Coordinates of N, CA and C in Angstrom, one line a residue:
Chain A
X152 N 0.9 -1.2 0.0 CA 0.0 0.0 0.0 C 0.9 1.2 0.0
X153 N 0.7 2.2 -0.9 CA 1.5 3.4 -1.2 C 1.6 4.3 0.8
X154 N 2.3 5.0 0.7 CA 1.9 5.7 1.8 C 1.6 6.9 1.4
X155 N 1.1 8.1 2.6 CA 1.5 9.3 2.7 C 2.4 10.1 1.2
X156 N 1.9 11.1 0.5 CA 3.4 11.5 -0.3 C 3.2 12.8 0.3
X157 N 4.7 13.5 0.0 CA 5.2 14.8 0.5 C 5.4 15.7 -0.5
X158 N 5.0 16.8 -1.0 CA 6.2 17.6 -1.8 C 6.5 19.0 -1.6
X159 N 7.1 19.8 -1.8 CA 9.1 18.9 -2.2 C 9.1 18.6 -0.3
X160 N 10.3 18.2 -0.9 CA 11.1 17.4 0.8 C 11.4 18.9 1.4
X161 N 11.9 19.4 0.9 CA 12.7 20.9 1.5 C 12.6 21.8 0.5
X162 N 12.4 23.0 1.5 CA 12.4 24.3 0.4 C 13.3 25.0 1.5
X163 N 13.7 26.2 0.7 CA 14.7 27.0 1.3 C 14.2 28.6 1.0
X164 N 13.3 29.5 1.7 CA 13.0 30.5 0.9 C 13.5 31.9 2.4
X165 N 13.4 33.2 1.7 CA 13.2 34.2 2.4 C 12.2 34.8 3.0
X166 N 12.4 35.1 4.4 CA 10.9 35.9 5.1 C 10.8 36.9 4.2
X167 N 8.9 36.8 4.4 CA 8.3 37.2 3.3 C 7.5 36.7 2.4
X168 N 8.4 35.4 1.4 CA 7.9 35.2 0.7 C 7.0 34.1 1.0
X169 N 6.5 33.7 -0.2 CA 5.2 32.4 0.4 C 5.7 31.0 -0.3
X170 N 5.2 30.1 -0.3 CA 5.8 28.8 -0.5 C 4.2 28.0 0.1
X171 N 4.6 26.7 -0.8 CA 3.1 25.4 -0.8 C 3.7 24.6 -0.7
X172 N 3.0 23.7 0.2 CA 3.1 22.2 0.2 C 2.1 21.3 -0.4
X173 N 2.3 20.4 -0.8 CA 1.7 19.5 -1.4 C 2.1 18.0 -0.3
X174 N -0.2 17.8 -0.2 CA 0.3 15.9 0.3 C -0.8 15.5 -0.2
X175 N -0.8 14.2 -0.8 CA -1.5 13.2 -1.3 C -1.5 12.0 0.1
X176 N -2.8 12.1 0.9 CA -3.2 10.9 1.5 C -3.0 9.2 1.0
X177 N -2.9 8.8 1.9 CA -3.6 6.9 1.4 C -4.7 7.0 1.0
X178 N -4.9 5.9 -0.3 CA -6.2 6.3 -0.8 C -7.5 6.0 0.3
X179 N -8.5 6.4 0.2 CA -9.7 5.7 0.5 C -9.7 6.5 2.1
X180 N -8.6 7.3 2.5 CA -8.7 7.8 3.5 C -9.0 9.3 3.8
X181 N -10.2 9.0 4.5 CA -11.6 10.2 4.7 C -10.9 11.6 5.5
X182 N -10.0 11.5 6.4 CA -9.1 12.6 7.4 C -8.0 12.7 6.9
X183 N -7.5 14.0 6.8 CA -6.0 14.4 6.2 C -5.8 15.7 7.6
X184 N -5.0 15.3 7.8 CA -4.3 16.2 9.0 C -2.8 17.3 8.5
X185 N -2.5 18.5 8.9 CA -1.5 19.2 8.4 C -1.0 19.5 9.9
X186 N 0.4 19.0 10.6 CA 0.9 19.3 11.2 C 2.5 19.9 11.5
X187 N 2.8 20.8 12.2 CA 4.2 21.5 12.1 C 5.0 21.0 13.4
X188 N 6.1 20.7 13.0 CA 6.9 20.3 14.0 C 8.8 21.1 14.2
X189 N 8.4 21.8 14.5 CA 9.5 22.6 15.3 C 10.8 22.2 15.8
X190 N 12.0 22.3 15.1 CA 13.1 21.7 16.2 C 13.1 21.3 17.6
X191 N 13.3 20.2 17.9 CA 13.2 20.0 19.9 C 11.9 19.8 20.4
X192 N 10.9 19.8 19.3 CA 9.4 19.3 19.7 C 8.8 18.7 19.2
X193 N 8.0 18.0 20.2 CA 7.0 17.4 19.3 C 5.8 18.0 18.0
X194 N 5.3 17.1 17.0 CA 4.3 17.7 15.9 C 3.3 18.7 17.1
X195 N 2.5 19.7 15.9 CA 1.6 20.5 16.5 C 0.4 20.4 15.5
X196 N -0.6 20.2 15.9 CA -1.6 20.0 14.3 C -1.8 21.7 14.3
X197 N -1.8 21.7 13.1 CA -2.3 23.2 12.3 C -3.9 22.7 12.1
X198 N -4.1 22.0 11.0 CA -5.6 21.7 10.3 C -5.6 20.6 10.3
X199 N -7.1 20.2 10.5 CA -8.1 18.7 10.2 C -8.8 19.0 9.1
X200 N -8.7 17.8 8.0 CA -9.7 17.5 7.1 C -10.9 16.3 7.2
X201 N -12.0 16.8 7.2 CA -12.7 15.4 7.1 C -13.2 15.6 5.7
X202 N -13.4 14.7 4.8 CA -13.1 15.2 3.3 C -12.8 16.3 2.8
X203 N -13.7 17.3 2.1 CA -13.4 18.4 2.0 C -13.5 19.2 3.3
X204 N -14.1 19.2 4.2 CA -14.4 19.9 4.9 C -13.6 20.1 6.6
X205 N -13.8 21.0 7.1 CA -12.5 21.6 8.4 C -12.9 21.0 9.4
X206 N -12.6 19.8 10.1 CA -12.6 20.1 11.2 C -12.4 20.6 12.4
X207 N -11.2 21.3 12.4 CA -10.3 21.9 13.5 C -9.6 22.6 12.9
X208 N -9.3 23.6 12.8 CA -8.4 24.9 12.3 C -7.7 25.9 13.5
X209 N -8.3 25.8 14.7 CA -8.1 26.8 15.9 C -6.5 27.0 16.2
X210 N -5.9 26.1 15.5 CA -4.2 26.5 16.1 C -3.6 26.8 14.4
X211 N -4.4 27.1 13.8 CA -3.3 27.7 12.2 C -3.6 28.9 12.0
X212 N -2.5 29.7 12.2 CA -2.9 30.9 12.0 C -2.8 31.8 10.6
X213 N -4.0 32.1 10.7 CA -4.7 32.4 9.7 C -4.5 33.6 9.0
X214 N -3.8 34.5 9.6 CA -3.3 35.5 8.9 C -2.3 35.6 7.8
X215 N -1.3 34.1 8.0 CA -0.6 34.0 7.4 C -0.6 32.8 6.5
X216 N -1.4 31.6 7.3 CA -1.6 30.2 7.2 C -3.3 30.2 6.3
X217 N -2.9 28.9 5.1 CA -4.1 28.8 4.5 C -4.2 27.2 4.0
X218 N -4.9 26.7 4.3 CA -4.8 25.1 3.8 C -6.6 24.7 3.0
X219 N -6.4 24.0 1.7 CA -7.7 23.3 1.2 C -7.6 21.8 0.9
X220 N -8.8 21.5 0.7 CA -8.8 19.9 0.0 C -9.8 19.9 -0.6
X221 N -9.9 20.9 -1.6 CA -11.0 20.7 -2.6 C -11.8 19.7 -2.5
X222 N -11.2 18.6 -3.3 CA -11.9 17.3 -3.7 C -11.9 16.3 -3.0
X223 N -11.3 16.9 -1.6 CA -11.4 15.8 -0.1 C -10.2 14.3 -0.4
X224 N -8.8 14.8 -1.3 CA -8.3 13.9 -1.7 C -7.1 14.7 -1.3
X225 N -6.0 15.3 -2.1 CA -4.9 16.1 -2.1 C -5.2 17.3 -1.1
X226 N -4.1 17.6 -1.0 CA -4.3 19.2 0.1 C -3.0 20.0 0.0
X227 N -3.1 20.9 0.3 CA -2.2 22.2 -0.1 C -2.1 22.8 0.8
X228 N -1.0 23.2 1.1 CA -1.0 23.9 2.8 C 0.2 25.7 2.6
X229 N -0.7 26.2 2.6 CA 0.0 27.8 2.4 C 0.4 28.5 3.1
X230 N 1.8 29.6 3.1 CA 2.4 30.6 4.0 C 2.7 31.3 3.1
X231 N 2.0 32.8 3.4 CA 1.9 33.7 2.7 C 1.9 34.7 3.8
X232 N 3.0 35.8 4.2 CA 3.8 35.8 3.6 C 4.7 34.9 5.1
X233 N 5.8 34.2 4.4 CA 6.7 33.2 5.8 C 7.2 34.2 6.5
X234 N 7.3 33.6 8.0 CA 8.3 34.5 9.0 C 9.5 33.2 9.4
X235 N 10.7 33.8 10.1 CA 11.4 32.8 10.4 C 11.0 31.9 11.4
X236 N 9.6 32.2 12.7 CA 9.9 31.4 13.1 C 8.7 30.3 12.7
X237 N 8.6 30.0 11.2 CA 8.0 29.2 10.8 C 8.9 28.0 10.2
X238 N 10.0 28.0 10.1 CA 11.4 27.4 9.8 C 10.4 25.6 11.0
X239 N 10.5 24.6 10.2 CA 9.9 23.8 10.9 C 9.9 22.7 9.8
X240 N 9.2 21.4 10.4 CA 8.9 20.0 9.4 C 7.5 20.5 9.2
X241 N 6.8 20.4 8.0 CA 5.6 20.2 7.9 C 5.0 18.7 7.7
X242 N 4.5 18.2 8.5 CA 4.0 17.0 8.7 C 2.5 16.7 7.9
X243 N 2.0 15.8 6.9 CA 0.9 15.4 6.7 C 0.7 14.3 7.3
X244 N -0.5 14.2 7.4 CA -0.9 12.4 7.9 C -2.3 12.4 7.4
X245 N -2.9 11.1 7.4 CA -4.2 10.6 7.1 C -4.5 9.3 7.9
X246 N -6.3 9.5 8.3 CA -6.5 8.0 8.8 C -7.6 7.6 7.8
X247 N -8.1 6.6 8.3 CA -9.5 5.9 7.3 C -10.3 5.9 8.4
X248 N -11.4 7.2 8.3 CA -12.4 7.5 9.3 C -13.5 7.8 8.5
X249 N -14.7 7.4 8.9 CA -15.6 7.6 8.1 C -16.5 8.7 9.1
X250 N -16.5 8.8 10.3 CA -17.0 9.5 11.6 C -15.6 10.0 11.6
X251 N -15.8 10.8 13.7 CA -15.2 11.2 14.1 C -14.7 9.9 15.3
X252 N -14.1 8.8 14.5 CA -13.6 7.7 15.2 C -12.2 8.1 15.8
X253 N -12.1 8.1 17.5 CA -10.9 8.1 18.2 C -10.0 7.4 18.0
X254 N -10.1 6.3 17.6 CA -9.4 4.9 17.5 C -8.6 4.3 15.8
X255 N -8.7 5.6 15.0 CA -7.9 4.7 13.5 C -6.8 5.7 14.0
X256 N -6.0 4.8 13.4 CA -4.5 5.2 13.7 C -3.8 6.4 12.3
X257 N -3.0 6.8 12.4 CA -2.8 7.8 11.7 C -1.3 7.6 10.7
X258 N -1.2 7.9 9.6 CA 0.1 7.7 9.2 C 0.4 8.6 8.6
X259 N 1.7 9.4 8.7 CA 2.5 10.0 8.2 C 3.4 10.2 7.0
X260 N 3.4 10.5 6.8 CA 4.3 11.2 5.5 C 5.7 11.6 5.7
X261 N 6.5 11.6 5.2 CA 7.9 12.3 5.2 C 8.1 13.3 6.0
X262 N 7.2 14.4 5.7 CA 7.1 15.8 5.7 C 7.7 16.3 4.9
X263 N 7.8 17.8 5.1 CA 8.7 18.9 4.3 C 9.4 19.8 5.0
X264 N 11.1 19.7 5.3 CA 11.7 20.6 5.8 C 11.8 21.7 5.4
X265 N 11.3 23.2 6.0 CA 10.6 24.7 5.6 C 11.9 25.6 6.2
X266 N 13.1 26.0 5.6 CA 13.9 27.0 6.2 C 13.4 28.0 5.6
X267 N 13.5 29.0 6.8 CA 12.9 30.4 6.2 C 14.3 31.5 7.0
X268 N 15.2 32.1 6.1 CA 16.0 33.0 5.8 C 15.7 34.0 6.7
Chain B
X626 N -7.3 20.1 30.0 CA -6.5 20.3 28.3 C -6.3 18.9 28.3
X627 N -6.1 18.2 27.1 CA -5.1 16.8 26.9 C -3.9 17.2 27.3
X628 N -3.0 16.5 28.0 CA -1.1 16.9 27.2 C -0.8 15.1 27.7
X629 N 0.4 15.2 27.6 CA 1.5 14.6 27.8 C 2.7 15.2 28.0
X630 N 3.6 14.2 29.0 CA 4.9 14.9 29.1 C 6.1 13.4 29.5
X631 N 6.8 13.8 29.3 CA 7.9 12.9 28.8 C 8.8 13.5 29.5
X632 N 9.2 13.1 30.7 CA 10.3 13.6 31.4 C 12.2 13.5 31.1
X633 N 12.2 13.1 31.0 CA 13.7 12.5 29.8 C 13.7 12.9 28.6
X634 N 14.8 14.0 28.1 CA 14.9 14.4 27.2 C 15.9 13.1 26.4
X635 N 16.4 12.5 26.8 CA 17.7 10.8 26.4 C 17.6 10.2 27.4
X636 N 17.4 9.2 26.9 CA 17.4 7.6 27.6 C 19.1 6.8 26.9
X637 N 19.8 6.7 27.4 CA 20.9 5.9 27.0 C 20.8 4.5 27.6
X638 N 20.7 3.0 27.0 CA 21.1 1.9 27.6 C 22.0 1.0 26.5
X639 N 22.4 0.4 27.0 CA 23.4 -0.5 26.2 C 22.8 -2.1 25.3
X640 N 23.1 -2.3 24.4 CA 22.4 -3.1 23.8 C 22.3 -4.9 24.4
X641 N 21.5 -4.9 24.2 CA 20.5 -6.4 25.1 C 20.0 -5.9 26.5
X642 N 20.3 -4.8 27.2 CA 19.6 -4.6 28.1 C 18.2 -3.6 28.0
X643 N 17.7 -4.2 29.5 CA 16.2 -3.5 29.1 C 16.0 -1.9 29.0
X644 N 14.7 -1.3 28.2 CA 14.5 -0.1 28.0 C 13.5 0.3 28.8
X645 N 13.3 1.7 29.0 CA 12.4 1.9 29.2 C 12.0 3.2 29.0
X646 N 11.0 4.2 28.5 CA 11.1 5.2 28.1 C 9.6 5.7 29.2
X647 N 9.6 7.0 29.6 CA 8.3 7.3 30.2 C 7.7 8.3 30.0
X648 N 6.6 8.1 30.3 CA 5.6 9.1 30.1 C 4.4 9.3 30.8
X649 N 4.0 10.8 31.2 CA 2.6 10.8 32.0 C 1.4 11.1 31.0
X650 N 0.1 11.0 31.8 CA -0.7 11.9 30.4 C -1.8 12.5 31.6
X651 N -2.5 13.4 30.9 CA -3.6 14.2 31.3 C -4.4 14.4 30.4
X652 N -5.6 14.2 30.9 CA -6.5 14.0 30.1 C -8.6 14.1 30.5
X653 N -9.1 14.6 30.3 CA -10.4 14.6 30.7 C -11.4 13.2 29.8
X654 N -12.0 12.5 30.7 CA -12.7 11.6 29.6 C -11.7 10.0 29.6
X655 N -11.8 9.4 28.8 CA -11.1 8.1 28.6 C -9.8 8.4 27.9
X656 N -9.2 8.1 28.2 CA -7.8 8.5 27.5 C -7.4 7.0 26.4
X657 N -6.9 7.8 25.1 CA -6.4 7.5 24.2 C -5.0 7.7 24.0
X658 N -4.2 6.4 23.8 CA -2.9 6.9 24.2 C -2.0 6.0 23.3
X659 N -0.8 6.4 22.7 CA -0.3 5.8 21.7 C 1.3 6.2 21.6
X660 N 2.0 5.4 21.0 CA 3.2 5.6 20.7 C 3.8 5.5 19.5
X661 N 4.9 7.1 19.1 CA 5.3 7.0 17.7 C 6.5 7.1 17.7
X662 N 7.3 6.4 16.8 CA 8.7 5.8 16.6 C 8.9 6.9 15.4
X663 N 10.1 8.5 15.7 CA 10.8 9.1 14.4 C 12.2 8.6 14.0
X664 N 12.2 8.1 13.0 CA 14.0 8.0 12.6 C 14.7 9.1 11.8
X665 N 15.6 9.0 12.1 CA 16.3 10.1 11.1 C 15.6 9.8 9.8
X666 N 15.6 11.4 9.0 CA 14.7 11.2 7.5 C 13.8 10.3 7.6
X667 N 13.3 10.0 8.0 CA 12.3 9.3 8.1 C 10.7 9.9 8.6
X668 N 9.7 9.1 8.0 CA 8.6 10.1 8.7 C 8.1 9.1 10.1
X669 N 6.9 9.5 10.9 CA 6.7 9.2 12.4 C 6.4 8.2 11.7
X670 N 6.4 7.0 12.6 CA 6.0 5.4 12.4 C 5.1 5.1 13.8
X671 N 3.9 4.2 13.8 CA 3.2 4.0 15.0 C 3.6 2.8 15.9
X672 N 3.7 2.6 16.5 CA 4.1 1.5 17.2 C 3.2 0.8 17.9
X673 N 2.2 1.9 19.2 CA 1.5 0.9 19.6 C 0.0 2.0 20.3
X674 N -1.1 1.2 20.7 CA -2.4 2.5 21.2 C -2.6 1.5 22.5
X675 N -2.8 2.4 23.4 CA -4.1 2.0 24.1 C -5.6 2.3 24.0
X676 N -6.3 2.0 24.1 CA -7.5 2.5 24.0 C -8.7 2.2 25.3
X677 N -8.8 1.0 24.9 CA -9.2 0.1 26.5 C -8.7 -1.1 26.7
X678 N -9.5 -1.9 27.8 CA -8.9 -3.2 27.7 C -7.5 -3.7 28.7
X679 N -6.8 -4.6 28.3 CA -5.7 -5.3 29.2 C -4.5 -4.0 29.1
X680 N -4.3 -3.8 30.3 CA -3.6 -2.4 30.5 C -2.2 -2.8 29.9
X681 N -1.3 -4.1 29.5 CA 0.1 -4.0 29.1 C -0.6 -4.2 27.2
X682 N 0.3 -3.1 26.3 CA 0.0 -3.3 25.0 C 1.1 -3.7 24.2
X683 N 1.0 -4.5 23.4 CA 2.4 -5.0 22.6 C 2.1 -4.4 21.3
X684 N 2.9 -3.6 21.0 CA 3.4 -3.5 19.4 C 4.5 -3.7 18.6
X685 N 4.8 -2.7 17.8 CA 5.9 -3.1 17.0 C 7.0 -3.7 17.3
X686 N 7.6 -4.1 16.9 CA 9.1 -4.3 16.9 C 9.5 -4.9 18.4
X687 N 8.7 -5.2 19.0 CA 9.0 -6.1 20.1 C 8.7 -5.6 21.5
X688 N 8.4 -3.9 21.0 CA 7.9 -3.3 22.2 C 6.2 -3.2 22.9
X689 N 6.3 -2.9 24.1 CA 5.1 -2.8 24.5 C 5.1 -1.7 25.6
X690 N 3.9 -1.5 25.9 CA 3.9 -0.2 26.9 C 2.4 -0.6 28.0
X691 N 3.0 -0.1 29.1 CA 2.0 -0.8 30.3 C 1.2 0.5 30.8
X692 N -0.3 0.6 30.5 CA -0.9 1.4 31.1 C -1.6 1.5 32.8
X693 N -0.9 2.7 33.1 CA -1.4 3.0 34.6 C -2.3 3.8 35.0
X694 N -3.7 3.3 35.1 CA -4.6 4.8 35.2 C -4.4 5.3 36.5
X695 N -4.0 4.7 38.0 CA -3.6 5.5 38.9 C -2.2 6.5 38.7
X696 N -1.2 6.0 38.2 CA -0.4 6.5 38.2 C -0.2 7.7 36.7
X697 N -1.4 7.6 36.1 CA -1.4 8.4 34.8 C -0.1 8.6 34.2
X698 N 0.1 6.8 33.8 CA 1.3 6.8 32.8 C 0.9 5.8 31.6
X699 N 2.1 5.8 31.2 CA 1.9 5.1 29.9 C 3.5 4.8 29.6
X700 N 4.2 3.8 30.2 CA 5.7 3.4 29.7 C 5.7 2.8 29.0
X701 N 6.4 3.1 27.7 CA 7.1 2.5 26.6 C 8.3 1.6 27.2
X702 N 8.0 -0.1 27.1 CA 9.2 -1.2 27.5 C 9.9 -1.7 26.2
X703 N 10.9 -2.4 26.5 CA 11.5 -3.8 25.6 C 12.3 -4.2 26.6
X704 N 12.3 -5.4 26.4 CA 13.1 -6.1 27.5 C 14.4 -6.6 26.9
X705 N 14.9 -6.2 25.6 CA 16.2 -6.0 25.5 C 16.5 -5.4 23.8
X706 N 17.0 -4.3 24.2 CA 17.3 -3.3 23.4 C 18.2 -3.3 22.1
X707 N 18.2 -2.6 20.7 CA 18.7 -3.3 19.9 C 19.0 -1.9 19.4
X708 N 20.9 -2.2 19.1 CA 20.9 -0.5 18.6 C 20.2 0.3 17.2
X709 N 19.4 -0.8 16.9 CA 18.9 0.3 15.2 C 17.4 0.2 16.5
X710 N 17.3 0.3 17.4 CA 16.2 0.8 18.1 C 16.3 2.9 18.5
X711 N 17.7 3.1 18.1 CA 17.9 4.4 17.6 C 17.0 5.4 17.4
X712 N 15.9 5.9 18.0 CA 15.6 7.0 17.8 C 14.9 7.7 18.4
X713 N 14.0 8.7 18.0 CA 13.2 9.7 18.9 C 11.9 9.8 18.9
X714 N 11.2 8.9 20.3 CA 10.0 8.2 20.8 C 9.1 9.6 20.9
X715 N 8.2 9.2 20.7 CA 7.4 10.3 21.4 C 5.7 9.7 22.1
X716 N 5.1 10.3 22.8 CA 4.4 9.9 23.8 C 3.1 10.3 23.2
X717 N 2.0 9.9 23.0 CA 0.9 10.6 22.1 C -0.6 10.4 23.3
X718 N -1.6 11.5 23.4 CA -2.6 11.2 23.5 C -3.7 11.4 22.8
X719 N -4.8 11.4 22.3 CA -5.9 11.3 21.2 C -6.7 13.2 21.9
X720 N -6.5 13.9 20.7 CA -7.6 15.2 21.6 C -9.2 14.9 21.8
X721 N -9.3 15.1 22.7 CA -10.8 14.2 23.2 C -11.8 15.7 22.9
X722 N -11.0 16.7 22.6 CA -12.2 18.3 22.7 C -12.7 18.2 21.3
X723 N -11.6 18.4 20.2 CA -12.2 18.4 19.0 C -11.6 17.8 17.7
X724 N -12.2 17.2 17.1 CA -11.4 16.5 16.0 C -11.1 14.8 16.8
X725 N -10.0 14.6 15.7 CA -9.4 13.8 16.7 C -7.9 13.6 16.3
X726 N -7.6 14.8 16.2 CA -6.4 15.2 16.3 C -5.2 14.5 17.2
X727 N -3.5 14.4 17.3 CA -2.8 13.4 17.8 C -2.3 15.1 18.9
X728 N -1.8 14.9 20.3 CA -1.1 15.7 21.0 C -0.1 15.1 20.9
X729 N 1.1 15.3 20.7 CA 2.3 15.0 21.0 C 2.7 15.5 22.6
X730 N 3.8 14.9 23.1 CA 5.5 14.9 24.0 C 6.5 15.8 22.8
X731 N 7.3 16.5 23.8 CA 8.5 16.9 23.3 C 9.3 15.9 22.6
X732 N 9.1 14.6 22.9 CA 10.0 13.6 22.5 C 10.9 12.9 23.2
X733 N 11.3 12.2 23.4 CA 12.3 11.6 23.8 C 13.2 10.4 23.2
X734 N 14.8 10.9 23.0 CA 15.5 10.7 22.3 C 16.7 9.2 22.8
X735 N 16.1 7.7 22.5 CA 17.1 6.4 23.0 C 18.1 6.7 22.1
X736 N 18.8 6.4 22.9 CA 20.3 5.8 22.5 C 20.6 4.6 22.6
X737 N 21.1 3.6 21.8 CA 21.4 2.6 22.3 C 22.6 2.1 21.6
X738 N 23.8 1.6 22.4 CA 25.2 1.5 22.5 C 25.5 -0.2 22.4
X739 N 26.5 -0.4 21.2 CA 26.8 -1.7 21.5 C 27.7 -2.0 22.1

């Protein structure tokens, strides 16, 4: 079974500018999660997807931060414009939830290492 | 709030002896509690959940972890340690407020020496 994909692995840009992530879930899986993880800590979730739609947004900030999943499949996660201390892993994951089930396990992706200048 | 915390920033043991990595949790409601294995380059890998049920859980790679609801823990074991066991654990609880989002531990980093 394919996993999680990431893209790119690493970007390297200047505060200011903006930069996308790209993650393609396992198929057939209904939740897509966007998490950041920070040197020396653990992941932090930014956004929940339950297909298209948000479940939890309350820790992405919004002024700068923008994430979709259109077609409740792919997802795109934006910084417009980056600051340094956004310099982090960007983490995707997905489970196979058809509810809001506590219990399916979640799998990760590579991530994307985000230096910001 | 959910959290967890992970008191041990490195765990060092030497290889064939036992491990043991720890962790508390807080939590309102039934706790959901899980453990994730990062390797270098590598993305988080799952290892093992509690959920309910027989409080010691066995997962991956030979590990298991023993749930304490008085003592509001959750130790990550192996009873003998393998140096590609190498890397940086982290302690997880399930957010029981909204979604069902993963909380992480700061992490905690085995070493293991041959």
């Amino acid at each position: 079974e394919a996993g999680v994909a990431q893209s790119p692995r690493y970007k390297i840009i200047e505060k200011r500018q903006s930069v996308a992530f790209w993650c393609n879930p396992i198929s057939g899986h209904a939740t897509l999660y966007w998490y950041q993880q920070i040197l020396g800590q653990g992941p932090k979730l930014l956004i929940q997807f339950q297909n298209n739609g948000v479940v939890d947004d309350s820790q992405l900030p919004k002024d700068r931060f923008s994430a979709e999943r259109l077609k409740g499949v792919d997802s795109t996660l934006k910084i417009q414009p980056a600051k340094l201390e956004d310099s982090a892993v960007y983490l995707c994951a997905s489970s196979l939830t058809t509810g809001l089930s506590k219990t399916n396990e979640q799998f990760f992706g590579p991530g994307t290492r985000l230096t910001v200048l | 709030a959910q959290s967890v915390a992970q008191p041990e920033d490195q765990v060092n043991v030497a290889e064939g002896n036992p491990l043991t990595v720890k962790c508390t949790y807080s939590v309102s409601g039934n706790p959901y509690l899980f453990w994730y294995v990062q390797y270098p380059n590598r993305g988080l890998q799952f290892l093992l959940k509690y959920i309910t049920g027989d409080n010691l859980v066995k997962g991956s790679y030979g590990f298991e972890a023993e749930f304490n609801k008085s003592q509001t823990s959750f130790h990550l074991k192996k009873p003998s340690a393998l140096v590609s066991d190498s890397a940086l654990y982290f302690c997880v609880v399930r957010d029981n407020q909204a979604g069902t989002a993963l909380i992480f531990g700061k992490g905690t980093t085995l070493s293991v020496s041959s």
